[in-house]
CSV table of C-alpha atoms in Angstrom, one decimal:
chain,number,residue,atom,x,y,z
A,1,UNK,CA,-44.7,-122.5,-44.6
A,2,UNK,CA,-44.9,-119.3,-42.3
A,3,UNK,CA,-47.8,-117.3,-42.5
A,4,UNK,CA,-47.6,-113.8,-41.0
A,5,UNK,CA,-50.2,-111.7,-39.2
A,6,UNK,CA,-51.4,-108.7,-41.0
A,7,UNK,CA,-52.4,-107.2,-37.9
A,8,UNK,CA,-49.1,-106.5,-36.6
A,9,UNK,CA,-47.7,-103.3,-37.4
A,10,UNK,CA,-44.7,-101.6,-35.8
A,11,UNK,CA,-44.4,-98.5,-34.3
A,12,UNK,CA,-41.3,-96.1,-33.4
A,13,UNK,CA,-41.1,-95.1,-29.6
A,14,UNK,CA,-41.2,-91.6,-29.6
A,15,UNK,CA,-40.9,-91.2,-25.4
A,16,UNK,CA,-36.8,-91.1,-25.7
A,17,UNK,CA,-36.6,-88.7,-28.3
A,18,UNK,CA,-38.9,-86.5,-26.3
A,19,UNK,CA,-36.8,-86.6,-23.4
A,20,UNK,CA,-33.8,-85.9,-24.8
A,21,UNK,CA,-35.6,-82.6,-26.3
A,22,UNK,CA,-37.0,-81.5,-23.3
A,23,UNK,CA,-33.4,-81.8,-21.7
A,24,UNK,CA,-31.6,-79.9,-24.6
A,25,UNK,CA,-34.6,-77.1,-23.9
A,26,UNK,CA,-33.6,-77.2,-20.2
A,27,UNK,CA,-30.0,-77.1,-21.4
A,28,UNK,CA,-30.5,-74.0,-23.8
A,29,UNK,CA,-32.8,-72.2,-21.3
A,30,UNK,CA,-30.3,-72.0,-18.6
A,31,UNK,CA,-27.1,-71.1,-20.8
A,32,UNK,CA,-28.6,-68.3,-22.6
A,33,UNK,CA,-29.1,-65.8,-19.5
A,34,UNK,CA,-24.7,-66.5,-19.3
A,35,UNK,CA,-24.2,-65.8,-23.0
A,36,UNK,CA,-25.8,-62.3,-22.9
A,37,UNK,CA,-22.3,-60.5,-22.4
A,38,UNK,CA,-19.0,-61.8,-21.7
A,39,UNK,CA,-17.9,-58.1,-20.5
A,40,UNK,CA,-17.9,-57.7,-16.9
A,41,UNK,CA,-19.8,-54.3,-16.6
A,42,UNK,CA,-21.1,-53.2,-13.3
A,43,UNK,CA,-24.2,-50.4,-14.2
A,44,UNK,CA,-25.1,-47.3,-12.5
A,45,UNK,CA,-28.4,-47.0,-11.1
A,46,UNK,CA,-31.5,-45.3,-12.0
A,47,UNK,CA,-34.8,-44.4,-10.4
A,48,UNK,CA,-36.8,-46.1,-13.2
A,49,UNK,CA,-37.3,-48.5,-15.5
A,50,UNK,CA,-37.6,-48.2,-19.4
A,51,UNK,CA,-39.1,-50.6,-21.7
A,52,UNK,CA,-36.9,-52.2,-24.9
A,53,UNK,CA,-38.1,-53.8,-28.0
A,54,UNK,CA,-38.5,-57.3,-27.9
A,55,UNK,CA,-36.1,-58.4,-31.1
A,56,UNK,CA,-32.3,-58.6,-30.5
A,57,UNK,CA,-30.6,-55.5,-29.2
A,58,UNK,CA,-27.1,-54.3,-30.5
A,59,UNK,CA,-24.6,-53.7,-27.6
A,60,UNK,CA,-21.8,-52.0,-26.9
A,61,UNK,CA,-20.0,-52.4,-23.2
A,62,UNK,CA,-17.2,-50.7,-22.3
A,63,UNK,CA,-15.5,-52.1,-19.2
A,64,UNK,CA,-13.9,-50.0,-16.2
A,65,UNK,CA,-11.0,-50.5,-18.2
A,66,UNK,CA,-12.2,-48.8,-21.4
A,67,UNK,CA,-12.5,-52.3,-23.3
A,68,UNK,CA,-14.7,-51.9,-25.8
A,69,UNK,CA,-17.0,-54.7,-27.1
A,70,UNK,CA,-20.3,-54.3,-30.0
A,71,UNK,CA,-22.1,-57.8,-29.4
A,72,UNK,CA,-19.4,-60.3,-29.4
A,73,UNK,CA,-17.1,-58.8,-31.2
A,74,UNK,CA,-13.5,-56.5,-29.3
A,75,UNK,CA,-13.2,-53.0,-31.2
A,76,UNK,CA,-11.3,-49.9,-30.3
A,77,UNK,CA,-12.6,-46.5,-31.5
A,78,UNK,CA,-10.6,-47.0,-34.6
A,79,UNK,CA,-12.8,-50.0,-36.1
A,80,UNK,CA,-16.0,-49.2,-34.0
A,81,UNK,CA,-17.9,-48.1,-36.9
A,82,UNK,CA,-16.6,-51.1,-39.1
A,83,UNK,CA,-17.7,-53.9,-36.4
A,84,UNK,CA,-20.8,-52.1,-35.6
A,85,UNK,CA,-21.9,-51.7,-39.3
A,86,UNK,CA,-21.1,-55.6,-39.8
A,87,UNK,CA,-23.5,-56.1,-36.5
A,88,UNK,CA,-26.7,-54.2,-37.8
A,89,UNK,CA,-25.6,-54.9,-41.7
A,90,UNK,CA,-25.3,-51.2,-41.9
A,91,UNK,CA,-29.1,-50.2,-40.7
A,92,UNK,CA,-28.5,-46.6,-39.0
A,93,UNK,CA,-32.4,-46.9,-37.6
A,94,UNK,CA,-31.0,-49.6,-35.0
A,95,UNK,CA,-31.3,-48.5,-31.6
A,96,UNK,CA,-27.6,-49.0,-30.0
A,97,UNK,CA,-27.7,-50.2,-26.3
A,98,UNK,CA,-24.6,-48.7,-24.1
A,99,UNK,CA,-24.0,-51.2,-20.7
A,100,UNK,CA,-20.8,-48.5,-19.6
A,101,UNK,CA,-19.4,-49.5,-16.2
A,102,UNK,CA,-20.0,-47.0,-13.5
A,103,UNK,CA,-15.9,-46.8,-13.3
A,104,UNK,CA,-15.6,-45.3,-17.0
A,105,UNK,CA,-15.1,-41.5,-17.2
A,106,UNK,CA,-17.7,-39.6,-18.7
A,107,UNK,CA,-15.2,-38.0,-21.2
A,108,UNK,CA,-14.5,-41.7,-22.4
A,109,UNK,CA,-18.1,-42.4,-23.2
A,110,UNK,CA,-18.7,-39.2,-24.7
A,111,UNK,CA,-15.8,-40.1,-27.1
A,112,UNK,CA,-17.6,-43.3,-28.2
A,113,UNK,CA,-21.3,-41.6,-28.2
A,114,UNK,CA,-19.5,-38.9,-30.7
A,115,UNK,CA,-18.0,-41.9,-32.7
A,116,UNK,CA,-21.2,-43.9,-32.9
A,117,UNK,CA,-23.3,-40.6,-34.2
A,118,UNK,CA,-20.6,-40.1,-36.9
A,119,UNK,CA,-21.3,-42.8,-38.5
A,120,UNK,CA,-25.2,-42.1,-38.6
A,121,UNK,CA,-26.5,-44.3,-35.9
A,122,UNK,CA,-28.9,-41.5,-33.9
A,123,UNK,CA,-30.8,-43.7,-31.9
A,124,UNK,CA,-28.6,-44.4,-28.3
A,125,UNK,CA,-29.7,-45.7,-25.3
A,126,UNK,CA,-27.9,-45.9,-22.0
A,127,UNK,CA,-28.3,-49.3,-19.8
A,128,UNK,CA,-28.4,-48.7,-15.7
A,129,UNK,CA,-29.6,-50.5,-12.8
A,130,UNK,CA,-32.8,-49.5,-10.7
A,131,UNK,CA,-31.8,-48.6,-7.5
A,132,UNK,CA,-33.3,-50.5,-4.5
């Protein structure tokens, strides 16, 4: 006959699952800076700095070749409205964030300003740099 402790109790070792949160954190940490925006846009400077809101900010970058991206998502000026509605489910109150390469003309980004405050979106802000 076998006659079994009652004292022994098992546990489960909780040290490897740690780790391996601790190195998806790492992981997640370091990739999120790179996911910001896949549109290479190089900003003009400014003499200050303004402060944003701390929730997620809607986008739109146009490269120095007039590529137009809202968040993620390509658009032309055609469907602007449309992917930027399905970005901020329709809430005109959003502020809109411009990043606008230095290269883009002036007349180009006035054309997508105009577009954006057709559709009722008033609050704009443009992105730059601070100069050094």
């Amino acid at each position: 006959m076998i006659v079994y402790s009652e004292s022994e109790l098992s546990e489960i070792n909780v040290t490897p699952f740690i780790d391996v949160m601790l190195v998806l954190l790492i992981i997640f940490m370091v990739v999120t800076p790179l996911v910001t925006s896949s549109l290479k846009v190089e900003l003009p400077k400014a003499a200050s700095k303004s402060q944003v809101d701390e929730k997620t900010p809607t986008i739109i970058a146009i490269n120095e070749l007039g590529e137009i991206k809202v968040g993620k998502s390509s658009a032309n000026l055609d469907n602007l409205t449309f992917v930027l509605n399905g970005i901020t489910k329709n809430n005109k109150d959003e502020v809109v964030y411009f990043y606008v390469d230095k290269a883009v003309s002036y007349e180009k980004l006035i054309v997508v300003i105009n577009k954006i405050k057709e559709s009722g979106y008033g609050k704009i802000a443009l992105s730059t740099e601070v100069k050094e």
